[in-house]
XYZ file of C-alpha atoms in Angstrom:
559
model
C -17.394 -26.116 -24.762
C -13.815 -25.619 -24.470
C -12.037 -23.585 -21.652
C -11.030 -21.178 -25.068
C -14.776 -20.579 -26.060
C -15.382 -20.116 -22.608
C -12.806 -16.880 -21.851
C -13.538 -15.860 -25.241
C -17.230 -15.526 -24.036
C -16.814 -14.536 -20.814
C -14.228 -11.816 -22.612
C -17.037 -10.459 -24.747
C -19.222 -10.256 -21.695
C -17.319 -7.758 -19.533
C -16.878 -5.802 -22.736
C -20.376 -5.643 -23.672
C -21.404 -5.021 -20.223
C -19.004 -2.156 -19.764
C -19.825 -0.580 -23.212
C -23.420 -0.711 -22.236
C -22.618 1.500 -19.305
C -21.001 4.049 -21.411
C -17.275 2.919 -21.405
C -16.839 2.054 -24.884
C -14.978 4.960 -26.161
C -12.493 4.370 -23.717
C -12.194 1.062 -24.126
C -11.937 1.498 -27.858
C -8.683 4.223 -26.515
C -6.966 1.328 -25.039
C -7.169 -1.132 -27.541
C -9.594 -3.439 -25.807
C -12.922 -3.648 -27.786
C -11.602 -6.952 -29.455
C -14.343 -8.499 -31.510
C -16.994 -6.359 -30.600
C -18.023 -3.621 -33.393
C -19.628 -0.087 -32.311
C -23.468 0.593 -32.746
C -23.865 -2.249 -35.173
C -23.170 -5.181 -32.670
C -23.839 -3.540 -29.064
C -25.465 0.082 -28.169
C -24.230 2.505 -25.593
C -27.515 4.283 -25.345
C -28.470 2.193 -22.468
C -26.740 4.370 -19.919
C -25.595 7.969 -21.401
C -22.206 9.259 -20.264
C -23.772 12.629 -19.590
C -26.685 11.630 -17.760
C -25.038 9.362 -14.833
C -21.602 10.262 -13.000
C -18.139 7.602 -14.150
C -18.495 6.227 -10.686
C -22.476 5.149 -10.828
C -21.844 3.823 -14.247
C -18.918 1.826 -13.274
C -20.324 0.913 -9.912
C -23.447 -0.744 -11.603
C -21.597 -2.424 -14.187
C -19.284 -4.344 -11.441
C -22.342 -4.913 -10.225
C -23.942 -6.591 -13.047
C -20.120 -8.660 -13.668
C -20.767 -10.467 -10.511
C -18.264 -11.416 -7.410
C -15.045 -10.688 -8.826
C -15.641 -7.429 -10.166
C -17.836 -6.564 -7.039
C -14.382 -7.325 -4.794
C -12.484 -5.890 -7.461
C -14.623 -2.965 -7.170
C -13.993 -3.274 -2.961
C -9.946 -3.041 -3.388
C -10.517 0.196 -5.670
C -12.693 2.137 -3.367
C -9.139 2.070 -1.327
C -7.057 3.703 -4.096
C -7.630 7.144 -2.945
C -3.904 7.670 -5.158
C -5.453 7.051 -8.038
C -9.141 7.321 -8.055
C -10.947 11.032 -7.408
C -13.459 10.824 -4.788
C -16.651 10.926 -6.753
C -15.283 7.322 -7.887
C -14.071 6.219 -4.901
C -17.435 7.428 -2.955
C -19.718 5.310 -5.549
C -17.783 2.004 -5.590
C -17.918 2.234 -1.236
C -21.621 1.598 -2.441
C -21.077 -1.613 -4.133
C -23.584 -3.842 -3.030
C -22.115 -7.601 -2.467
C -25.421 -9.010 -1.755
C -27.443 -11.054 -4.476
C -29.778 -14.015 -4.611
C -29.474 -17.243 -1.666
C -28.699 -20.265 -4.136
C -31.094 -23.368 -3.075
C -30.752 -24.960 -0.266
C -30.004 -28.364 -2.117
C -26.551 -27.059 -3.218
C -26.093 -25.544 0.403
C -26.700 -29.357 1.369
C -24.874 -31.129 -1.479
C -21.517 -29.005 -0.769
C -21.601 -29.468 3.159
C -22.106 -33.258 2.347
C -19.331 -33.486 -0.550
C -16.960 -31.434 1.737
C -17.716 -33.394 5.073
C -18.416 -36.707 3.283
C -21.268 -37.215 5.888
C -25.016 -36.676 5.887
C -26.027 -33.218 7.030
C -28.439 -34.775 9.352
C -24.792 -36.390 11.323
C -23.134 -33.197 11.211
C -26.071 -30.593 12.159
C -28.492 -31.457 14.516
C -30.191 -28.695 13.348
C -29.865 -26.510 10.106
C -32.203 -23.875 8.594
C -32.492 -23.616 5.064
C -33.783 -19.722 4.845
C -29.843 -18.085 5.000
C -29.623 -15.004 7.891
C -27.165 -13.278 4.834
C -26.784 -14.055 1.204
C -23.610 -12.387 -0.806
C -22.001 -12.809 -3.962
C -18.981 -15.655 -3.032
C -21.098 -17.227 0.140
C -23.958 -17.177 2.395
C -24.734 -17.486 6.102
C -27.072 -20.106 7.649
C -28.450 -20.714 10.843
C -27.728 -24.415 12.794
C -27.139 -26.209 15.951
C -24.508 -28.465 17.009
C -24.895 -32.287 18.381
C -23.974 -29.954 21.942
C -27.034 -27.900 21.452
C -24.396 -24.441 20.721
C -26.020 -22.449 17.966
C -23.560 -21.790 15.279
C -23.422 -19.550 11.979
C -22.345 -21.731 9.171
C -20.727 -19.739 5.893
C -20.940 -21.886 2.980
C -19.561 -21.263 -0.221
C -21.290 -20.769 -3.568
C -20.663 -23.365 -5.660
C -18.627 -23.027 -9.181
C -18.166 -18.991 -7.576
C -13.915 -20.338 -7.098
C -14.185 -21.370 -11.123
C -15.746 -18.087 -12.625
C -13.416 -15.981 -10.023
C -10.405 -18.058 -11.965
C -11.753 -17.162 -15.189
C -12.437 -13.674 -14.901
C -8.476 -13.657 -12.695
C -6.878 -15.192 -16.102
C -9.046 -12.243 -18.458
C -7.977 -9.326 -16.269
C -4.622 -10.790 -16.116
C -4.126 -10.452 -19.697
C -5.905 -7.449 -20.093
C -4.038 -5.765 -17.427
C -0.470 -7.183 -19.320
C -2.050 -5.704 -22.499
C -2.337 -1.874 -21.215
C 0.790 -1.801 -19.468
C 2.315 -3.311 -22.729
C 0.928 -1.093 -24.941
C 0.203 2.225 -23.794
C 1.746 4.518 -21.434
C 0.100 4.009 -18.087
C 2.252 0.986 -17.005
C 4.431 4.015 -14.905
C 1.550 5.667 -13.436
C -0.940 2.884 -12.600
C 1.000 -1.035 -12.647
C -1.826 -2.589 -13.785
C -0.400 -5.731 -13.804
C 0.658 -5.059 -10.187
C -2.954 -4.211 -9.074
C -4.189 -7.644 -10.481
C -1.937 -9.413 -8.483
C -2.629 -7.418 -5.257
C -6.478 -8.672 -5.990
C -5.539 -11.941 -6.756
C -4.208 -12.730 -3.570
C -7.235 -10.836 -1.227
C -9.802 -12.993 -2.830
C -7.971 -15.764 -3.199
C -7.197 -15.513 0.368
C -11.174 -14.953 0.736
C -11.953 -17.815 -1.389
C -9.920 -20.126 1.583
C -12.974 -20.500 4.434
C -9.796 -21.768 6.888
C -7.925 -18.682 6.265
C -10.583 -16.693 7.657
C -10.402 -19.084 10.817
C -7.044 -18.631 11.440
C -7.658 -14.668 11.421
C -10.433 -14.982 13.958
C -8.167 -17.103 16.485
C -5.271 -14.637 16.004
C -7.797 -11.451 16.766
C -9.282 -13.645 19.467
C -5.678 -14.254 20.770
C -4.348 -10.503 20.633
C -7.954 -9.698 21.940
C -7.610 -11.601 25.425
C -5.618 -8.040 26.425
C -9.017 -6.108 25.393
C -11.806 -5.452 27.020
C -15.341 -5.458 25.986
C -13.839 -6.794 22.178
C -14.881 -10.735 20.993
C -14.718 -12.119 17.996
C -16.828 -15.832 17.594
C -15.038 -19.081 18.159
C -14.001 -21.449 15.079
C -15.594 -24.906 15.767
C -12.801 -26.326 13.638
C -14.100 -29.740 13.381
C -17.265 -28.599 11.181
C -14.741 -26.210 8.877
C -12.932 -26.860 5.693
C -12.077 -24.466 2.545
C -15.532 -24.200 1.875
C -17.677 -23.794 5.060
C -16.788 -21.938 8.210
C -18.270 -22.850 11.091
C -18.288 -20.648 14.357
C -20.579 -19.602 17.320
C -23.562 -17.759 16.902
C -23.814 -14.356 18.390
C -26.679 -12.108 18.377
C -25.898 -8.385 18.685
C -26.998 -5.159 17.273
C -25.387 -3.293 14.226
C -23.304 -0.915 15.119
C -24.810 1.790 13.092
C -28.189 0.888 14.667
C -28.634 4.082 16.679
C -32.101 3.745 17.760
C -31.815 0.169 18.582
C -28.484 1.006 20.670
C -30.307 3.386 22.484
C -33.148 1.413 23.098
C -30.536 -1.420 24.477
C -29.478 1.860 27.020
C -25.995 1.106 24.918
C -23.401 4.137 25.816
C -22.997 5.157 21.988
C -19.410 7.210 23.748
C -18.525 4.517 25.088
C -18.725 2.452 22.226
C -16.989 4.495 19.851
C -13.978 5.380 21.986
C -13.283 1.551 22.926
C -13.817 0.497 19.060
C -11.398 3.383 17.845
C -9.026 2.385 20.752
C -9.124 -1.477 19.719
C -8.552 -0.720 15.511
C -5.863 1.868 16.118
C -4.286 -1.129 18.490
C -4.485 -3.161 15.930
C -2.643 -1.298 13.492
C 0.119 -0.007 15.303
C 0.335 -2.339 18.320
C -0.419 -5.762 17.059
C 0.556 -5.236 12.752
C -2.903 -6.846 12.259
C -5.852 -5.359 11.433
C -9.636 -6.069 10.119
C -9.221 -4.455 6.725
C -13.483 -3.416 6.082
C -14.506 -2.618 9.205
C -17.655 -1.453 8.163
C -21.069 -1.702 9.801
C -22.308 -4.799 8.344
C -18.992 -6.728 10.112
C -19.641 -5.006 13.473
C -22.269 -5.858 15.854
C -22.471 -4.859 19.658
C -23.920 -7.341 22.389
C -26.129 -6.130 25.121
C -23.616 -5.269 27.489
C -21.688 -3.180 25.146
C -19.132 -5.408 24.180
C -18.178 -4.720 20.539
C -18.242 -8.375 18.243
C -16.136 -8.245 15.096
C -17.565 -10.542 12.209
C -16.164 -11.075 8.760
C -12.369 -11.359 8.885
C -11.826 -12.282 5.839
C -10.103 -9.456 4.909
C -6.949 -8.362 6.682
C -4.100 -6.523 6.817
C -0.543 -7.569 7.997
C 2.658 -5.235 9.144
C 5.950 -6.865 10.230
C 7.777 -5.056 12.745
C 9.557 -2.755 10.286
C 6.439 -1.877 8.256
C 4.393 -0.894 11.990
C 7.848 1.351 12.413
C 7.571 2.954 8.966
C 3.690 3.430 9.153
C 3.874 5.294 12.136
C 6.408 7.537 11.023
C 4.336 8.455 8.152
C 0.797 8.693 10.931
C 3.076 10.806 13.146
C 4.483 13.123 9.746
C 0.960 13.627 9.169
C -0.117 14.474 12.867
C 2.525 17.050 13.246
C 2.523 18.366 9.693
C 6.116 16.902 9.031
C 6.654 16.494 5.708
C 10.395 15.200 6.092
C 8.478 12.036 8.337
C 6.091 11.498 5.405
C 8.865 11.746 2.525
C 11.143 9.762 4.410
C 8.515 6.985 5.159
C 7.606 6.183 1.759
C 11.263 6.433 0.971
C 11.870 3.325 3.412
C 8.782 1.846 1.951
C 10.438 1.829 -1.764
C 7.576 3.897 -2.625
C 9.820 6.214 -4.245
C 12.351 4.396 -6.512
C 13.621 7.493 -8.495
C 15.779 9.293 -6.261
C 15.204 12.674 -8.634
C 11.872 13.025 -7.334
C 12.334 12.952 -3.759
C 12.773 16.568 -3.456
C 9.945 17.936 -5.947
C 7.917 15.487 -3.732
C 8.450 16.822 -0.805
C 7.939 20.560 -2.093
C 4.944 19.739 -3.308
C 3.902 18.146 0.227
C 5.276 21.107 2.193
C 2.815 22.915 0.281
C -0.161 20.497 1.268
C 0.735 20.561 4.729
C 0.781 24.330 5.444
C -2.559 24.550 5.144
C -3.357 22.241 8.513
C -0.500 23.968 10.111
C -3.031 26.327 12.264
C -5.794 23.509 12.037
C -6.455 22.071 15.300
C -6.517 18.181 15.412
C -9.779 17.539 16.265
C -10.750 19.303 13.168
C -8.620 17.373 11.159
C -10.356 14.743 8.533
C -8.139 11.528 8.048
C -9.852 10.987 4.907
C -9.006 13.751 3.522
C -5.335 14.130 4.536
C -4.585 10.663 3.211
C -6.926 11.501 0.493
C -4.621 14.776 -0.497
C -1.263 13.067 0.218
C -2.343 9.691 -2.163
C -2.798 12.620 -4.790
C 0.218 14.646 -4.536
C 2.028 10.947 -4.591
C 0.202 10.143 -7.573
C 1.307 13.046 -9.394
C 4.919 12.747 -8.551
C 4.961 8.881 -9.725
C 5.162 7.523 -6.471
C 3.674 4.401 -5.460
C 1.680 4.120 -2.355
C 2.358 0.364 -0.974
C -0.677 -1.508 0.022
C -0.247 -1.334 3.233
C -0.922 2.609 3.597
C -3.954 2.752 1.344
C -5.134 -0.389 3.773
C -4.056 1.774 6.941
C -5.831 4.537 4.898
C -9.172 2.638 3.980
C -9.395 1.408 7.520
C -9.110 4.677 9.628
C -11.241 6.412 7.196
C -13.912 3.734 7.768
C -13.614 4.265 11.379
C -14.279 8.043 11.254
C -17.402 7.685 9.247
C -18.488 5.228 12.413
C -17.164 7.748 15.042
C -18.962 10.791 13.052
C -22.055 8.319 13.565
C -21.505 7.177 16.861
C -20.328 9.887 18.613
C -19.480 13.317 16.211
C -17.025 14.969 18.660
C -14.435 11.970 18.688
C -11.490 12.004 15.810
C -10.050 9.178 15.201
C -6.754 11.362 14.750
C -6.863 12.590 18.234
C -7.666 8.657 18.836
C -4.208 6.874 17.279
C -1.741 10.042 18.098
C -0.675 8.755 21.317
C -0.478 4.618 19.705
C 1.340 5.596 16.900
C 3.817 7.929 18.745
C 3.987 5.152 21.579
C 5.417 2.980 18.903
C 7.315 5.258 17.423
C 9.463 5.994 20.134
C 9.545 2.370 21.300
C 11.637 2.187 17.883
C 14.708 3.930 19.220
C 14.608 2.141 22.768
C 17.703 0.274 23.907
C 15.978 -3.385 24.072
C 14.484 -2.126 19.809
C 18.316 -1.194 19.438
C 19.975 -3.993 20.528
C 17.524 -5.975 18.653
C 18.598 -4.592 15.708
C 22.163 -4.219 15.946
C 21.905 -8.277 17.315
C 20.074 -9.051 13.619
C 22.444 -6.926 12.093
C 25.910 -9.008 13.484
C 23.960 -12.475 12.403
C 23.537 -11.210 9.343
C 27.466 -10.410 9.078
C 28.415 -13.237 10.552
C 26.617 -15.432 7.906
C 28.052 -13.091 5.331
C 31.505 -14.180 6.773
C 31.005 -17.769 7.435
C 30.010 -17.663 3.807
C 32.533 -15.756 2.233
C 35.811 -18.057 2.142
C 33.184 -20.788 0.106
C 32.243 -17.933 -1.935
C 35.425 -16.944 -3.015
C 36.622 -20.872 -3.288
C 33.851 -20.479 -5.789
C 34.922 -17.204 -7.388
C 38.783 -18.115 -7.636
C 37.769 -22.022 -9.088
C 36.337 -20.313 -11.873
C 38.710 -17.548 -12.874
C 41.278 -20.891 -13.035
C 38.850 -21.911 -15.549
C 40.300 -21.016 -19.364
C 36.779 -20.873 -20.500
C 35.933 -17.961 -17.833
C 34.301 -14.524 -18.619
C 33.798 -11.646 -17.518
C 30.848 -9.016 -18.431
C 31.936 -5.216 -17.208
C 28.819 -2.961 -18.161
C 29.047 0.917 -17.322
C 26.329 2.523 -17.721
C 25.766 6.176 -18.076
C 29.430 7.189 -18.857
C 28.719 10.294 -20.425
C 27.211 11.492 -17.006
C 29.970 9.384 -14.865
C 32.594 11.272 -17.426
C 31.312 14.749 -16.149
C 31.392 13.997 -12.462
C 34.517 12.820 -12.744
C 35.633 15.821 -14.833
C 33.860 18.266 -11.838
C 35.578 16.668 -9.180
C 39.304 16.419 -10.851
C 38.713 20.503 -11.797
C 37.864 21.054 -8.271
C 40.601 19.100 -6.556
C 43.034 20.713 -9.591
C 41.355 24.063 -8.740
C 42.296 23.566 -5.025
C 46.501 22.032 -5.562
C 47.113 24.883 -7.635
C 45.911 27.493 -5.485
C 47.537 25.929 -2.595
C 50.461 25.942 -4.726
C 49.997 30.054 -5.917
C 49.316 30.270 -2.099
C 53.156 28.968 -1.177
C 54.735 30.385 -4.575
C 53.689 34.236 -3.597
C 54.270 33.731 0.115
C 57.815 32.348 -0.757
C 58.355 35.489 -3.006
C 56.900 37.804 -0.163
C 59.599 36.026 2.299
C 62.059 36.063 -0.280
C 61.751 39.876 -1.492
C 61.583 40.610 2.156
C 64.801 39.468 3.239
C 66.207 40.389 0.281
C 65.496 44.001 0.507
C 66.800 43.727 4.576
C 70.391 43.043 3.291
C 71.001 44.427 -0.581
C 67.742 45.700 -1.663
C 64.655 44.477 -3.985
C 65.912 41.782 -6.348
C 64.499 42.353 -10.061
C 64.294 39.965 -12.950
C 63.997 41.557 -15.931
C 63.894 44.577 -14.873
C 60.689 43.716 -13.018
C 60.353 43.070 -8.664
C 60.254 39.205 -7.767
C 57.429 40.305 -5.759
C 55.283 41.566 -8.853
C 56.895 38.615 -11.215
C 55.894 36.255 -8.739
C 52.081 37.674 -8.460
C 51.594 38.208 -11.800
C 52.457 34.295 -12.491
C 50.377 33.484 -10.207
C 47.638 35.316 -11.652
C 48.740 34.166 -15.397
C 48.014 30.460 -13.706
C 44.620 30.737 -11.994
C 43.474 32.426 -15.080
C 44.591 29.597 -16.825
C 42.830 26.589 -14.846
C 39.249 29.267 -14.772
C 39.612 29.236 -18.811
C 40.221 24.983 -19.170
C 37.713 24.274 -16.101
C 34.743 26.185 -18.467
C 36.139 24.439 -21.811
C 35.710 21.364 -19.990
C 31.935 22.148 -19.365
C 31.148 23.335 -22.729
């Protein structure tokens, strides 16, 4: 079968699995239902609209679409902008784990990728997996060294049905945003992308490496924190190979307590390490859920699972705690402004109707105290308000969003009197400030007279450039304005204005020359007339005769 029968398949698929959950009519809205007819060719009785909530319908039929819609599913439960909580609350449920594949194909890949026997690479290898999930599994082994190891291998043909299902959404997302009016509000195309690139990234087994030796390296300042070694030589794209520890799930309460495990302790050194992350290092385990966090017997706190991450450069740690600290002090100018520096807001007109709207939000935590406070929710509220005003929350702050969330729902676990507010206040305002120190400054301005000084070292070339061409007889050149009607008016405004302001400068010096005037006149031979009529009077009632005037062709000019 060719790769067209194949999509066109897989295309019917996703549509018949979605209709099946109830979604037809709204596929059928958008133009999607293709090929597929309604009752005749697939029912929607299986699961009634009424009967189960949108988000259980369309958490069980990403479910039943397999690993890219499950991790499809994963990205959206962060979309607190766009999705209402119901939603967002179901697909947090989506279950990634499914059937172990055989342990022949575990054996055939690690052969095919290693090109060696797994007898000559394992001295020992179980074939029951510890974890099974949708794009690998986890099995149990020992090294040639006798050092027990977790090796992830990958499912096989998981990297071509991810590609498949990539190139479907791709298209359908470029279909909705072509043809109906959510492009503005949602960016389909946009999101696709965005999910491309996370599971692509996940697909990579060595990009996960690299993650754990750069938390293992900005770890070494922690303590009580350890993420498992890479053994490098046993790892390609496809398996991941790193030491083996054995700890207790951090949402294992009974079994913490039973390991005399301060639960306090535990919490406050976990919240201190992720908020450290964020604003400290710029890099940050993206799902730190319970599943990826384990503790060890003497309390020290073992992150697993760093595939997904998120990254800030220096000026996106600066921005992101402007917007944290906005939201800490109920500052609504910080939170504007920081999505304004993230290009989050790209129509200028909307700036100020956005920030009404989250003045309004914010005065009801103004008498909250901040241990009361639930991140969640805040983010939750301000992701809305943004929605509504058409402005796009970057990745990064629904990330930043997703992640401190998670962590309160472990702190409310671990230990319900810590916030994780109260937590990252002093980190992010730490970093905020550190923005506006001298050494930050200097940095700055030093980037900033490189950055001119290529501009200048560049310039005389450029304009060789320019000038060679104008010499050119067959040269052009394209002058667009745009918007003259509304440049015209502006223009008009400020040249009424400015004419407004000569000419009464000009009355101004006209009646005080006639005051001056009449008044040494009438020291030496009396009031001088002119018709009949004062100078004084003549030269006010001119003056008013003029201002008049300008008033009456100012308000033609408007009309």
């Amino acid at each position: 079968m060719d790769y067209r029968c194949i999509r066109i398949k897989r295309y019917n698929e996703i549509l018949a699995v979605f209709i099946k959950h109830g979604f037809g009519l709204l596929l059928e809205r958008l133009g999607l239902r293709g090929e597929l007819e309604r009752e005749d060719k697939i029912s929607e009785a299986g699961i009634a609209p009424g009967e189960v909530s949108v988000g259980r319908r369309l958490r069980l039929a990403l479910e039943e679409l397999g690993p890219t819609f499950v991790k499809l599913g994963q990205l959206l439960s962060m979309r607190q902008d766009i999705l209402p909580p119901g939603v967002i609350e179901e697909l947090r449920k989506l279950q990634d784990s499914v059937q172990p594949f055989p342990f022949s194909e575990v054996k055939a890949l690690i052969e095919a990728e290693f090109r060696d026997n797994l007898e000559n690479i394992y001295m020992e290898f179980d074939e029951e997996p510890v974890a099974a999930a949708s794009i690998s599994q986890v099995h149990r082994a020992r090294l040639a060294s006798g050092e027990q190891v977790a090796v992830k291998v990958q499912r096989p043909g998981v990297e071509k049905i991810i590609d498949l299902d990539l190139d479907i959404l791709k298209e359908i997302a470029r279909f909705v945003d072509r043809h109906t009016k959510l492009k503005d509000l949602y960016d389909f195309s946009g999101m696709v992308k965005d999910f491309e690139k996370t599971i692509k990234d996940e697909l990579d087994f060595t990009k996960e490496g690299k993650n754990a030796e750069r938390f293992m390296h900005n770890f070494s300042r922690y303590e009580g924190i350890r993420v498992p070694k890479v053994k490098w030589i046993y790892t390609t794209k496809r398996v991941l190979t790193m030491e083996y520890i054995e700890g207790i799930k951090v949402s294992d309460l009974k079994a913490l307590e039973e390991a005399g495990i301060d639960r306090i302790k535990v919490a406050e050194n976990l919240a201190t390490c992720i908020c450290n992350q964020i604003f400290r290092d710029g890099f940050f385990h993206a799902d730190p859920h319970p599943g990826n966090i384990q503790v060890m017997p003497d309390g020290t706190i073992v992150f697993l699972d760093l595939g997904m991450v998120g990254r800030l450069n220096e000026f996106q740690k600066s921005v992101i705690s402007k917007f944290f600290i906005g939201v800490v002090f109920r500052d609504s100018h910080l939170v504007v402004k920081s999505l304004v520096d993230m290009k989050a807001i790209t129509d200028q007109s909307r700036v100020k109707n956005f920030k009404k709207d989250i003045d309004a939000l914010i005065e009801k935590y103004l008498t909250m105290p901040m241990n009361e406070m639930k991140i969640e929710e805040i983010f939750r509220e301000i992701f809305h308000v943004a929605f509504l005003n058409r402005v796009k929350i970057p990745r990064e702050f629904t990330l930043l969003a997703k992640t401190l969330g998670t962590l309160q729902g472990l702190l409310e676990k671990l230990a319900p009197d810590l916030n994780a507010l109260v937590i990252a206040e002093p980190i992010a305002k730490k970093l905020f400030y550190q923005s506006f120190s001298a050494r930050k400054m200097y940095g700055k301005m030093r980037k900033s007279l490189l950055n001119y000084g290529e501009l200048l070292s560049e310039f005389p070339a450029a304009m060789r450039n320019i000038l060679g061409k104008m010499a050119d007889e067959d040269f052009t050149l394209h002058f667009e304005m745009k918007d003259m009607e509304g440049l015209q008016k502006q223009l008009e405004r400020l040249f009424n204005r400015v004419s407004f302001s000569i000419i009464l400068l000009a009355v101004s010096i006209i009646i005080a020359g006639v005051i001056i005037s009449s008044g040494l006149s009438a020291g030496t031979s009396g009031e001088m007339y002119i018709f009949n009529i004062t100078v004084l009077k003549a030269g006010l009632a001119l003056a008013v005769v003029i201002v008049v005037w300008l008033v009456i062709s100012i308000i033609r000019s408007r009309c």
